Every structure is written in structure tokens, then in C-alpha cells.
């Protein structure tokens, strides 16, 4: 009995100590591999094209045939510098290339040319936002430091044939230019990481440096995840490799944080390992132990000289053609309007809600569509935003279409909105016409309204006759209204709307009905 009491006391003390400790939190850092939008590869003249026949875009250098040498693609360097400028990085005037050794069947040379020691850009910042609150409409803005951006070549692709127990190698992707963006471990969950990657996608697409289509492998993310208690050193991290969608990224990180917490709470040990995300089960699964720097045997790339970029054309050495080198000021002048600037401009110019600015910017082509409608219509921008987000995007999403595939042009939508604003058709009729336009885009707004006789009934005598008919056919409701229950008047208004197919002004109808039943 005495032993049982002591054991219970120890358990209670242990529970009390554990419960007094702060809760564990997740720590997330990202490594993003962005495929550079270029017609040729990083070190060879081979073309870059998605879904080309296997091994049809492979040069001698890509296949690592003896005696071949790399020739640096200036377009790829300019893309990295432009990306660095957009992310507020310091551009290194001199950067170096290294060999990172590891063996995979789709890496024919046995090493990857990268920039481990002195990358092309360092010390940047990515500002991103995500939504919180019960209605998910509270915008929270955060930032994450960009440790570095480095140029490197992609590997080929292994195609596993389980039925015949063989692996086929496609080297079309081998040597394609990549930018690896390394983010510091400053995020705490999958939602933050997903928001940061989504913002990065938009920036890269605005710059034209990467198409950032994750489904086609143009943007791949490795997530470094650990957990610890605030105030204590960071925990052992695991790396979840090659995540190919923003949604999967959020799920993989949140699962991994929860898994590590459960391991530590059960007195287990988190292993420093590489894991993969299984989208079907929603779990991460072990792949291999994590390689250390010593495993890669980094060494300077002997076949490439240092890479120099210049601040201005005046700083280009004498005898060198400025058009043949990379000039930072020249690229800085090419920076487009970035997503965060677009959102601010939309809110300030049109007075729309901040969450609506995110919808407009995040959906490819939607901001231009909205602005085209606003410039053509007489309606307030806040009314236009309702049409664009609810009606247009509702129909596009239901049919899995892009904005560029919309059967209704901005001019056609503006014409419809103008017709409703002028009072020639009601708002409910306008929505009905919108659906007809969607089905028959070859017809104009005027044709549809005329064919279906949807013009507003503005003739007062005709409205009087319709309202009298409704009042006479609903004597019980009229008596209830006369006894003081004014809410029943809404039923009569509904009957008028039903008979006229929504072609009447509710304010005008209410005034007529109130006079008739008083």
C-alpha cells in the first residue's frame, strides 16, 4: 500500500512538472526550388519544354559525356538577380559555383553544379499574409528572412515501372536552371508556410522568372520541421522532400509537427531524417537518414570561373560590352508592380475590402478583368467586385475554368451591370441574364433581354393593375395586414415579383401595395 502511494505521488509530481512547462511549438524553414523560365538549360543549349518525348532534349553535356564543358546561360543569371531584387536581397557582385556530389541514376555526372559557398543573392525578406478569425477575413501580415538564392542545375527524372520492376530515366529535365531559395526557420505551422509559398509563386510569376506551376514540377518545396518549447534550443529537424502543391505543403507540415510532438511526449526521439509526404494517407513517411555537408563532398567547380555582375553600366570594365553582361541597375528598372503593391493600389483606388484585393491578385487574370469592367461601367467598384467574385468566379470554379476561359468578356459584363444600374432590368433579372450569357456567349445582353422580355415594368398603370390583381386574389392576407401585421405585405410583394418574373422595382411595388391595403 505504501509503495502504491509513493508511485502515485511520483506520477502526480511528474504530471505537475510536465503541465507547468510551456507547450511545444513547431518551427518551419523552407527550401524552394524554382525552375527558371528560360528557353534553354543552365549550362547547355538544350531546349526546355514540359511533356516533351523522353530523352529528346538532352545535349552531350546534359548526359555528362567526357570532354563536355558547361557554358553559363545569361538569362538564368538575370532571372536570379531579378528575383533577388524583388525579395530585397543583397546581390553578390561575385559569386562562385561548386560541385555537390551524390549519386542518383538521374544525375549522370554524379554531382550537381550549385552555389554552396558564395551564392548569387543573400539576406532577403519575403512579406506574406494569411487569414485568421472565425470568418477567415482578418488579414495577418508576417515576414520570413531569405537566407540566400543560389543558381543550380536540376536532375533528370526517374520513372518507376512497378509492373515490370524497372526504373526508366528521362534526362530532359537534367541541367534545367533552378533557383534555390532558402528561407530561415521562422514560421510555425503549415498555414504560414503555405501562405509564404503562395506569395512567392505570385512574385515569380509577376517577374516572369518562373512559371511556378507546382503540378508541372516548376516549383518544388522541401520543408524543414522541428518542435521545441519556447526558450529552449531548436529541436532535431526532419526534412519533408519534394512537396508539389501548396495544399499538400500545409498538410505535410502540420502532420509532421504533430508527429514529432507525440514522439517526444511518449519519451521517444525525433530522428534527423528525410521524409516524404503521402497525399493519400496525409502522413509523412521515412525515406533515408539526412545527409550531412560532409556526405556531399563539396568542392569548387573547376570548369566555371567566378560569376560577376555589375551595379551599373559605368562599372563595367573597359573593353567589355555592357550588353553582354548582367547589370543590376538595368534589371532593377525592369521590376514590375509586385503583388503586395497591387493589393494596396486596389484597396486605395477602388475602396474595396482588403480580402477582396487578395482574391483579385491571387487569381491569374482576375485583377485585369475587374479593372476592365470598372473602367467600362458606371457602377461603383464595390458593386463590380460582387459580380466578379460571386457570379464570375462562382461559375468559373464550378466548371474548373481559368479567368482567360470565361465565356463572358469584361465588356459584356460591364454592359449587363450598366443595364441594371440604369434601372432597365432588375438586379435579380441581371443575374438571370448573366447565366443566359454564360450558356450563349454569342448573344448580346440586349438580345437576351429582348428575346425573354425581361425589361423592367415601369408603366405605373400596368403596375397598378398587377398589384390590384394580387390584392384581390389574397383577401385573407389583406385582412391580416389591416389588423397590423405588416410583415405579411412581403408575401404579396413576392407574388408580384413571381408574376412579373422579377421585372418590377420592389420599392415602387411596396408603395402601391401599402396604399391598396390601407
Coordinates of C-alpha atoms in Angstrom, one line a residue:
X1 CA 0.0 0.0 0.0
X2 CA 2.9 2.3 0.9
X3 CA 4.6 1.6 -2.5
X4 CA 1.4 2.4 -4.3
X5 CA 1.1 5.7 -2.6
X6 CA 4.7 6.6 -3.4
X7 CA 4.2 5.7 -7.1
X8 CA 1.1 7.8 -7.3
X9 CA 2.9 10.7 -5.7
X10 CA 5.7 10.4 -8.3
X11 CA 3.2 10.3 -11.1
X12 CA 1.4 13.3 -9.7
X13 CA 4.7 15.2 -9.4
X14 CA 5.7 14.3 -12.9
X15 CA 2.3 15.3 -14.3
X16 CA 2.6 18.6 -12.4
X17 CA 6.0 19.3 -13.8
X18 CA 5.0 18.5 -17.3
X19 CA 1.8 20.5 -17.1
X20 CA 3.8 23.6 -15.9
X21 CA 6.1 23.5 -18.9
X22 CA 5.1 25.7 -21.9
X23 CA 3.5 23.9 -24.8
X24 CA 5.7 22.7 -27.6
X25 CA 5.6 24.7 -30.8
X26 CA 6.6 24.0 -34.4
X27 CA 9.4 25.6 -36.3
X28 CA 9.5 25.6 -40.1
X29 CA 12.1 26.6 -42.6
X30 CA 11.7 26.1 -46.4
X31 CA 13.9 25.4 -49.3
X32 CA 12.1 26.2 -52.6
X33 CA 13.4 25.0 -55.9
X34 CA 12.1 27.3 -58.7
X35 CA 12.6 26.3 -62.3
X36 CA 13.8 29.3 -64.2
X37 CA 11.7 30.3 -67.1
X38 CA 14.2 30.1 -70.0
X39 CA 14.1 28.6 -73.4
X40 CA 17.4 26.7 -72.8
X41 CA 19.1 25.0 -69.8
X42 CA 21.6 26.5 -67.3
X43 CA 24.8 25.2 -68.9
X44 CA 23.8 23.9 -72.3
X45 CA 21.8 24.9 -75.3
X46 CA 19.2 22.2 -74.9
X47 CA 15.6 23.4 -75.0
X48 CA 13.3 23.3 -72.0
X49 CA 9.8 22.0 -72.7
X50 CA 7.3 20.3 -70.4
X51 CA 6.0 16.9 -71.6
X52 CA 8.5 16.5 -74.5
X53 CA 9.2 12.9 -75.5
X54 CA 11.6 11.3 -73.1
X55 CA 15.3 12.0 -73.7
X56 CA 14.5 14.2 -76.7
X57 CA 16.0 17.4 -75.1
X58 CA 19.4 16.1 -74.0
X59 CA 22.8 17.6 -75.1
X60 CA 26.1 15.9 -74.7
X61 CA 26.8 18.0 -71.6
X62 CA 23.4 17.1 -70.0
X63 CA 24.3 13.4 -70.5
X64 CA 27.8 14.0 -68.9
X65 CA 29.7 12.7 -71.9
X66 CA 33.5 13.1 -71.3
X67 CA 35.1 16.3 -72.6
X68 CA 32.0 18.4 -72.5
X69 CA 32.1 21.8 -70.6
X70 CA 29.4 24.0 -69.1
X71 CA 28.5 27.4 -70.7
X72 CA 26.5 29.6 -68.4
X73 CA 23.1 30.9 -69.6
X74 CA 22.9 34.7 -69.0
X75 CA 19.1 34.6 -69.0
X76 CA 19.2 32.3 -65.9
X77 CA 21.6 34.7 -64.1
X78 CA 19.4 37.7 -64.9
X79 CA 16.3 35.8 -63.6
X80 CA 18.1 35.1 -60.3
X81 CA 19.2 38.7 -59.9
X82 CA 15.7 40.0 -60.7
X83 CA 14.2 37.6 -58.2
X84 CA 16.8 38.7 -55.6
X85 CA 15.9 42.4 -56.2
X86 CA 12.2 41.7 -55.8
X87 CA 12.9 39.9 -52.5
X88 CA 15.1 42.7 -51.1
X89 CA 18.2 40.6 -51.3
X90 CA 21.8 41.8 -51.5
X91 CA 23.2 40.8 -54.9
X92 CA 26.7 39.5 -54.6
X93 CA 28.9 41.1 -57.3
X94 CA 31.0 38.0 -57.3
X95 CA 29.5 34.5 -56.8
X96 CA 31.0 31.0 -57.1
X97 CA 30.0 27.6 -58.4
X98 CA 30.5 24.4 -56.5
X99 CA 30.1 20.7 -57.1
X100 CA 27.8 18.8 -54.7
X101 CA 28.5 15.1 -55.0
X102 CA 25.8 12.5 -54.7
X103 CA 24.7 9.5 -56.8
X104 CA 21.3 9.0 -58.3
X105 CA 20.6 7.3 -61.5
X106 CA 19.0 10.5 -62.9
X107 CA 22.2 12.5 -62.0
X108 CA 24.5 11.2 -64.7
X109 CA 27.6 13.2 -63.7
X110 CA 27.4 12.0 -60.0
X111 CA 27.4 15.7 -58.9
X112 CA 25.3 18.8 -59.2
X113 CA 26.7 22.2 -60.1
X114 CA 25.4 24.6 -57.4
X115 CA 26.4 27.7 -55.3
X116 CA 27.1 26.4 -51.8
X117 CA 29.8 28.9 -50.7
X118 CA 29.0 32.2 -52.3
X119 CA 25.5 32.3 -53.8
X120 CA 24.3 35.0 -56.2
X121 CA 21.9 36.7 -53.6
X122 CA 21.7 36.8 -49.8
X123 CA 19.8 38.4 -46.9
X124 CA 16.4 39.0 -48.4
X125 CA 12.9 39.2 -47.0
X126 CA 9.6 37.8 -48.1
X127 CA 6.5 39.5 -46.7
X128 CA 3.3 37.4 -46.9
X129 CA -0.2 37.4 -45.4
X130 CA -2.8 34.8 -44.3
X131 CA -6.3 35.0 -43.0
X132 CA -7.5 34.4 -39.4
X133 CA -10.7 34.8 -37.5
X134 CA -14.0 33.0 -37.5
X135 CA -14.9 34.2 -41.0
X136 CA -11.3 34.0 -42.2
X137 CA -11.4 37.7 -43.2
X138 CA -8.8 39.1 -40.8
X139 CA -5.5 39.7 -42.8
X140 CA -2.4 38.9 -40.7
X141 CA 0.9 40.1 -42.4
X142 CA 4.2 38.4 -41.5
X143 CA 7.7 38.1 -43.0
X144 CA 10.4 35.5 -43.3
X145 CA 14.0 36.1 -44.0
X146 CA 15.5 34.7 -47.2
X147 CA 19.0 33.4 -46.3
X148 CA 20.1 33.0 -49.9
X149 CA 19.2 32.4 -53.5
X150 CA 21.5 30.1 -55.4
X151 CA 21.7 29.0 -59.0
X152 CA 21.9 25.3 -59.7
X153 CA 21.1 22.6 -62.2
X154 CA 18.2 20.3 -61.9
X155 CA 18.4 16.5 -62.1
X156 CA 16.7 14.2 -64.5
X157 CA 13.6 12.2 -63.7
X158 CA 13.2 8.6 -62.6
X159 CA 10.1 6.8 -63.9
X160 CA 9.3 3.7 -61.8
X161 CA 7.5 0.9 -63.5
X162 CA 6.2 -1.3 -60.7
X163 CA 4.6 -3.9 -63.0
X164 CA 7.9 -4.8 -64.7
X165 CA 10.1 -3.9 -61.7
X166 CA 12.2 -1.5 -63.6
X167 CA 13.1 2.2 -63.4
X168 CA 13.4 4.3 -66.6
X169 CA 15.5 7.5 -66.7
X170 CA 14.4 10.7 -68.6
X171 CA 17.1 13.3 -68.8
X172 CA 15.0 16.0 -70.4
X173 CA 15.0 17.9 -67.1
X174 CA 18.7 17.3 -66.4
X175 CA 20.5 20.6 -66.4
X176 CA 17.4 22.8 -66.4
X177 CA 18.2 26.0 -64.4
X178 CA 16.9 26.3 -60.9
X179 CA 16.9 29.0 -58.3
X180 CA 17.0 27.5 -54.8
X181 CA 15.5 30.0 -52.3
X182 CA 16.4 29.1 -48.7
X183 CA 14.1 30.6 -46.0
X184 CA 15.1 30.8 -42.4
X185 CA 13.2 28.7 -39.8
X186 CA 10.8 31.5 -38.7
X187 CA 7.4 30.0 -39.5
X188 CA 5.3 28.0 -37.0
X189 CA 2.8 26.0 -39.0
X190 CA 1.6 24.7 -42.3
X191 CA -0.7 27.6 -42.9
X192 CA 2.1 30.2 -42.6
X193 CA 4.4 28.2 -44.9
X194 CA 1.6 27.7 -47.5
X195 CA 0.9 31.5 -47.5
X196 CA 4.6 32.3 -47.9
X197 CA 5.0 29.9 -50.9
X198 CA 1.8 31.2 -52.5
X199 CA 3.1 34.8 -52.2
X200 CA 6.4 33.6 -53.7
X201 CA 4.6 32.0 -56.6
X202 CA 2.8 35.3 -57.4
X203 CA 6.1 37.2 -57.2
X204 CA 7.9 34.8 -59.5
X205 CA 5.0 34.9 -62.0
X206 CA 4.9 38.7 -61.9
X207 CA 8.6 38.8 -62.6
X208 CA 8.4 36.2 -65.4
X209 CA 11.4 34.4 -63.8
X210 CA 9.4 31.2 -63.1
X211 CA 6.0 30.0 -64.2
X212 CA 5.7 28.4 -60.7
X213 CA 3.3 25.7 -61.8
X214 CA 3.7 23.2 -59.0
X215 CA 1.7 20.5 -60.8
X216 CA 4.3 20.5 -63.6
X217 CA 7.3 20.5 -61.1
X218 CA 8.2 24.1 -61.8
X219 CA 8.1 24.8 -58.1
X220 CA 9.1 22.2 -55.6
X221 CA 9.3 22.7 -51.8
X222 CA 11.4 20.9 -49.1
X223 CA 10.1 21.7 -45.6
X224 CA 12.5 21.5 -42.6
X225 CA 10.4 20.9 -39.5
X226 CA 11.2 20.7 -35.8
X227 CA 9.4 21.3 -32.5
X228 CA 10.6 22.7 -29.2
X229 CA 9.4 24.6 -26.1
X230 CA 9.8 28.4 -26.3
X231 CA 13.0 29.4 -24.6
X232 CA 14.7 26.1 -25.3
X233 CA 17.1 25.3 -28.2
X234 CA 15.5 24.2 -31.5
X235 CA 14.7 20.5 -31.7
X236 CA 16.0 17.9 -34.1
X237 CA 14.6 18.6 -37.6
X238 CA 13.3 16.4 -40.3
X239 CA 13.1 17.3 -43.9
X240 CA 10.0 16.6 -45.9
X241 CA 11.1 16.5 -49.6
X242 CA 9.6 17.5 -52.9
X243 CA 6.2 18.7 -52.0
X244 CA 4.3 19.7 -55.1
X245 CA 1.3 21.7 -54.0
X246 CA 0.5 24.4 -51.5
X247 CA -2.3 22.4 -50.0
X248 CA -0.1 19.4 -49.5
X249 CA 2.6 21.6 -48.0
X250 CA 0.3 22.8 -45.3
X251 CA -0.9 19.3 -44.5
X252 CA 2.6 17.7 -44.5
X253 CA 4.0 20.4 -42.1
X254 CA 1.1 20.2 -39.7
X255 CA 1.2 16.4 -39.7
X256 CA 5.0 16.4 -39.1
X257 CA 4.7 18.9 -36.2
X258 CA 2.0 16.8 -34.5
X259 CA 4.0 13.6 -35.1
X260 CA 7.1 15.0 -33.6
X261 CA 5.2 16.3 -30.6
X262 CA 3.7 12.9 -30.0
X263 CA 7.1 11.2 -30.3
X264 CA 8.6 13.5 -27.7
X265 CA 5.6 13.3 -25.3
X266 CA 6.0 9.5 -25.3
X267 CA 9.7 9.8 -24.4
X268 CA 10.8 8.9 -27.9
X269 CA 13.5 10.5 -30.0
X270 CA 13.0 12.5 -33.2
X271 CA 15.4 11.3 -35.9
X272 CA 17.3 13.7 -38.2
X273 CA 15.9 12.1 -41.4
X274 CA 14.4 12.8 -44.8
X275 CA 10.8 12.0 -45.2
X276 CA 8.2 12.1 -48.0
X277 CA 4.5 13.2 -47.9
X278 CA 1.9 10.6 -48.8
X279 CA -1.0 12.7 -50.1
X280 CA -3.4 9.7 -49.9
X281 CA -2.9 9.0 -46.2
X282 CA -2.0 12.5 -45.2
X283 CA 1.1 11.2 -43.5
X284 CA 4.9 11.7 -43.8
X285 CA 6.9 8.5 -44.3
X286 CA 10.7 7.9 -43.8
X287 CA 12.9 7.9 -46.9
X288 CA 16.5 7.9 -45.6
X289 CA 18.8 9.4 -43.0
X290 CA 19.6 13.0 -43.6
X291 CA 22.9 13.7 -45.4
X292 CA 25.4 16.0 -43.7
X293 CA 27.6 18.5 -45.5
X294 CA 30.5 16.1 -45.4
X295 CA 28.4 13.5 -47.3
X296 CA 28.2 15.8 -50.3
X297 CA 32.0 16.4 -50.5
X298 CA 31.6 20.0 -51.8
X299 CA 34.4 21.3 -53.9
X300 CA 34.8 24.4 -56.2
X301 CA 33.6 23.8 -59.8
X302 CA 36.8 23.7 -61.8
X303 CA 35.2 24.4 -65.2
X304 CA 33.4 27.6 -64.3
X305 CA 35.1 30.9 -63.4
X306 CA 33.6 33.3 -60.8
X307 CA 30.4 34.9 -61.8
X308 CA 30.5 38.7 -61.9
X309 CA 27.5 41.0 -62.1
X310 CA 27.8 44.8 -62.2
X311 CA 26.0 47.6 -60.4
X312 CA 25.7 49.9 -63.3
X313 CA 26.9 50.2 -66.9
X314 CA 29.5 52.7 -65.7
X315 CA 31.1 50.0 -63.5
X316 CA 31.5 47.5 -66.4
X317 CA 35.3 47.1 -67.1
X318 CA 36.7 48.8 -70.2
X319 CA 36.6 46.7 -73.3
X320 CA 33.6 44.7 -72.1
X321 CA 30.3 45.2 -74.0
X322 CA 27.7 46.2 -71.3
X323 CA 25.0 44.4 -73.4
X324 CA 26.8 41.1 -72.8
X325 CA 27.0 41.2 -69.0
X326 CA 24.4 41.3 -66.2
X327 CA 23.8 44.9 -64.9
X328 CA 21.8 45.3 -61.6
X329 CA 20.5 48.8 -62.3
X330 CA 19.2 47.7 -65.7
X331 CA 17.3 44.8 -64.2
X332 CA 16.1 46.9 -61.3
X333 CA 14.4 49.3 -63.8
X334 CA 12.5 46.3 -65.2
X335 CA 10.9 45.3 -61.9
X336 CA 7.1 45.1 -62.4
X337 CA 4.3 46.0 -60.0
X338 CA 4.6 43.3 -57.3
X339 CA 1.5 41.5 -55.7
X340 CA 1.7 43.5 -52.4
X341 CA 1.8 46.8 -54.3
X342 CA -1.1 45.7 -56.5
X343 CA -3.3 44.9 -53.4
X344 CA -2.5 48.2 -51.8
X345 CA -3.3 50.1 -55.0
X346 CA -6.6 48.2 -55.5
X347 CA -7.8 49.0 -52.0
X348 CA -6.8 52.7 -52.2
X349 CA -8.0 53.3 -55.7
X350 CA -11.3 51.4 -55.6
X351 CA -12.2 51.3 -51.9
X352 CA -12.7 47.5 -51.9
X353 CA -12.1 45.3 -48.9
X354 CA -8.6 44.0 -48.3
X355 CA -9.7 40.4 -48.5
X356 CA -11.1 41.1 -52.0
X357 CA -7.8 42.5 -53.1
X358 CA -6.2 39.1 -52.3
X359 CA -8.8 37.3 -54.4
X360 CA -8.2 39.6 -57.3
X361 CA -4.4 39.3 -57.2
X362 CA -4.2 35.6 -56.4
X363 CA -6.3 34.5 -59.3
X364 CA -4.4 34.8 -62.6
X365 CA -6.0 37.4 -64.8
X366 CA -8.8 38.4 -62.4
X367 CA -7.4 41.8 -61.5
X368 CA -7.2 42.8 -65.1
X369 CA -10.7 41.6 -65.7
X370 CA -12.0 43.6 -62.7
X371 CA -10.3 46.8 -63.8
X372 CA -11.5 46.4 -67.3
X373 CA -15.1 46.1 -66.1
X374 CA -14.7 49.1 -63.7
X375 CA -13.3 51.3 -66.5
X376 CA -16.3 50.4 -68.7
X377 CA -19.2 50.5 -66.3
X378 CA -20.9 53.4 -64.4
X379 CA -21.3 51.2 -61.3
X380 CA -19.3 51.7 -58.1
X381 CA -16.3 49.3 -57.8
X382 CA -17.8 47.7 -54.7
X383 CA -20.7 46.6 -56.8
X384 CA -18.5 45.3 -59.6
X385 CA -16.4 43.3 -57.1
X386 CA -19.6 41.4 -56.1
X387 CA -20.3 40.5 -59.7
X388 CA -16.7 39.4 -60.4
X389 CA -16.1 37.4 -57.2
X390 CA -19.6 35.9 -56.7
X391 CA -21.0 35.5 -60.2
X392 CA -17.9 35.2 -62.4
X393 CA -15.7 33.2 -60.1
X394 CA -18.6 31.1 -58.9
X395 CA -19.2 29.9 -62.5
X396 CA -15.5 29.5 -63.3
X397 CA -14.9 27.4 -60.2
X398 CA -17.9 25.2 -60.8
X399 CA -16.6 24.3 -64.2
X400 CA -12.9 24.4 -63.3
X401 CA -12.1 27.1 -65.8
X402 CA -9.5 29.9 -65.7
X403 CA -10.3 33.6 -66.0
X404 CA -8.9 33.6 -69.5
X405 CA -11.5 30.9 -70.4
X406 CA -14.5 32.9 -69.3
X407 CA -17.3 33.0 -72.0
X408 CA -18.3 36.4 -70.7
X409 CA -15.9 39.2 -71.6
X410 CA -15.3 42.3 -69.3
X411 CA -17.1 44.5 -71.8
X412 CA -20.2 42.2 -71.8
X413 CA -20.3 42.1 -68.0
X414 CA -20.0 45.9 -67.9
X415 CA -22.9 46.2 -70.4
X416 CA -25.0 44.0 -68.1
X417 CA -24.1 45.9 -65.0
X418 CA -24.9 49.2 -66.8
X419 CA -28.3 48.0 -67.8
X420 CA -29.1 47.0 -64.2
X421 CA -27.7 50.3 -62.8
X422 CA -29.8 52.4 -65.2
X423 CA -33.0 50.6 -64.0
X424 CA -33.8 49.0 -67.3
X425 CA -33.6 45.5 -65.6
X426 CA -33.7 44.5 -62.0
X427 CA -30.8 43.1 -60.1
X428 CA -32.4 39.6 -59.9
X429 CA -33.1 39.7 -63.7
X430 CA -29.5 40.8 -64.3
X431 CA -28.3 37.6 -62.5
X432 CA -30.7 35.6 -64.7
X433 CA -29.3 37.2 -67.8
X434 CA -25.7 36.5 -66.6
X435 CA -26.5 32.8 -66.6
X436 CA -28.0 33.0 -70.1
X437 CA -24.9 34.9 -71.3
X438 CA -22.7 32.1 -69.9
X439 CA -24.7 29.5 -71.8
X440 CA -24.9 31.6 -75.1
X441 CA -21.9 33.9 -75.2
X442 CA -22.6 34.7 -78.8
X443 CA -25.7 36.7 -77.8
X444 CA -25.5 40.3 -76.5
X445 CA -27.2 41.4 -73.3
X446 CA -29.8 43.3 -75.3
X447 CA -30.7 40.3 -77.4
X448 CA -31.3 38.1 -74.3
X449 CA -33.3 40.7 -72.5
X450 CA -35.4 41.3 -75.6
X451 CA -36.0 37.6 -76.5
X452 CA -37.1 36.8 -73.0
X453 CA -39.0 40.0 -72.4
X454 CA -37.0 40.9 -69.3
X455 CA -37.2 44.7 -69.4
X456 CA -38.4 46.4 -66.2
X457 CA -42.1 47.3 -66.0
X458 CA -42.0 51.0 -65.3
X459 CA -45.5 51.8 -66.6
X460 CA -47.4 52.9 -63.4
X461 CA -50.8 51.9 -64.7
X462 CA -49.6 48.4 -65.6
X463 CA -48.1 48.0 -62.2
X464 CA -51.3 49.2 -60.6
X465 CA -53.3 46.5 -62.5
X466 CA -50.8 43.7 -61.5
X467 CA -50.8 44.8 -57.8
X468 CA -54.7 45.0 -57.8
X469 CA -54.9 41.5 -59.2
X470 CA -52.6 40.2 -56.4
X471 CA -54.5 42.1 -53.6
X472 CA -57.9 40.8 -54.9
X473 CA -56.7 37.2 -55.0
X474 CA -55.3 37.3 -51.4
X475 CA -58.2 38.6 -49.2
X476 CA -57.0 36.7 -46.1
X477 CA -53.5 38.2 -46.2
X478 CA -55.0 41.7 -46.8
X479 CA -57.1 41.3 -43.6
X480 CA -54.1 40.2 -41.6
X481 CA -52.1 43.3 -42.8
X482 CA -55.0 45.6 -42.0
X483 CA -55.1 44.1 -38.4
X484 CA -51.5 45.4 -38.0
X485 CA -49.2 42.5 -39.2
X486 CA -47.2 44.5 -41.8
X487 CA -44.8 41.6 -42.4
X488 CA -47.4 39.7 -44.5
X489 CA -47.0 42.5 -47.1
X490 CA -43.7 40.8 -48.1
X491 CA -45.7 37.8 -49.2
X492 CA -47.8 40.0 -51.6
X493 CA -44.6 41.6 -52.9
X494 CA -43.2 38.1 -53.6
X495 CA -46.4 37.3 -55.5
X496 CA -45.9 40.4 -57.6
X497 CA -42.3 39.5 -58.3
X498 CA -43.2 36.0 -59.2
X499 CA -45.9 37.1 -61.7
X500 CA -43.6 39.7 -63.3
X501 CA -40.5 37.4 -63.2
X502 CA -38.7 40.0 -61.1
X503 CA -39.2 42.8 -63.6
X504 CA -40.5 45.3 -61.0
X505 CA -38.9 47.8 -58.6
X506 CA -39.6 46.5 -55.1
X507 CA -39.7 50.0 -53.6
X508 CA -42.4 51.1 -56.1
X509 CA -44.4 47.8 -55.7
X510 CA -44.3 48.2 -51.9
X511 CA -45.7 51.8 -52.1
X512 CA -48.5 50.7 -54.4
X513 CA -49.5 47.7 -52.2
X514 CA -49.4 49.7 -49.0
X515 CA -51.8 52.2 -50.4
X516 CA -54.1 49.5 -51.7
X517 CA -54.3 47.6 -48.3
X518 CA -54.5 50.6 -46.1

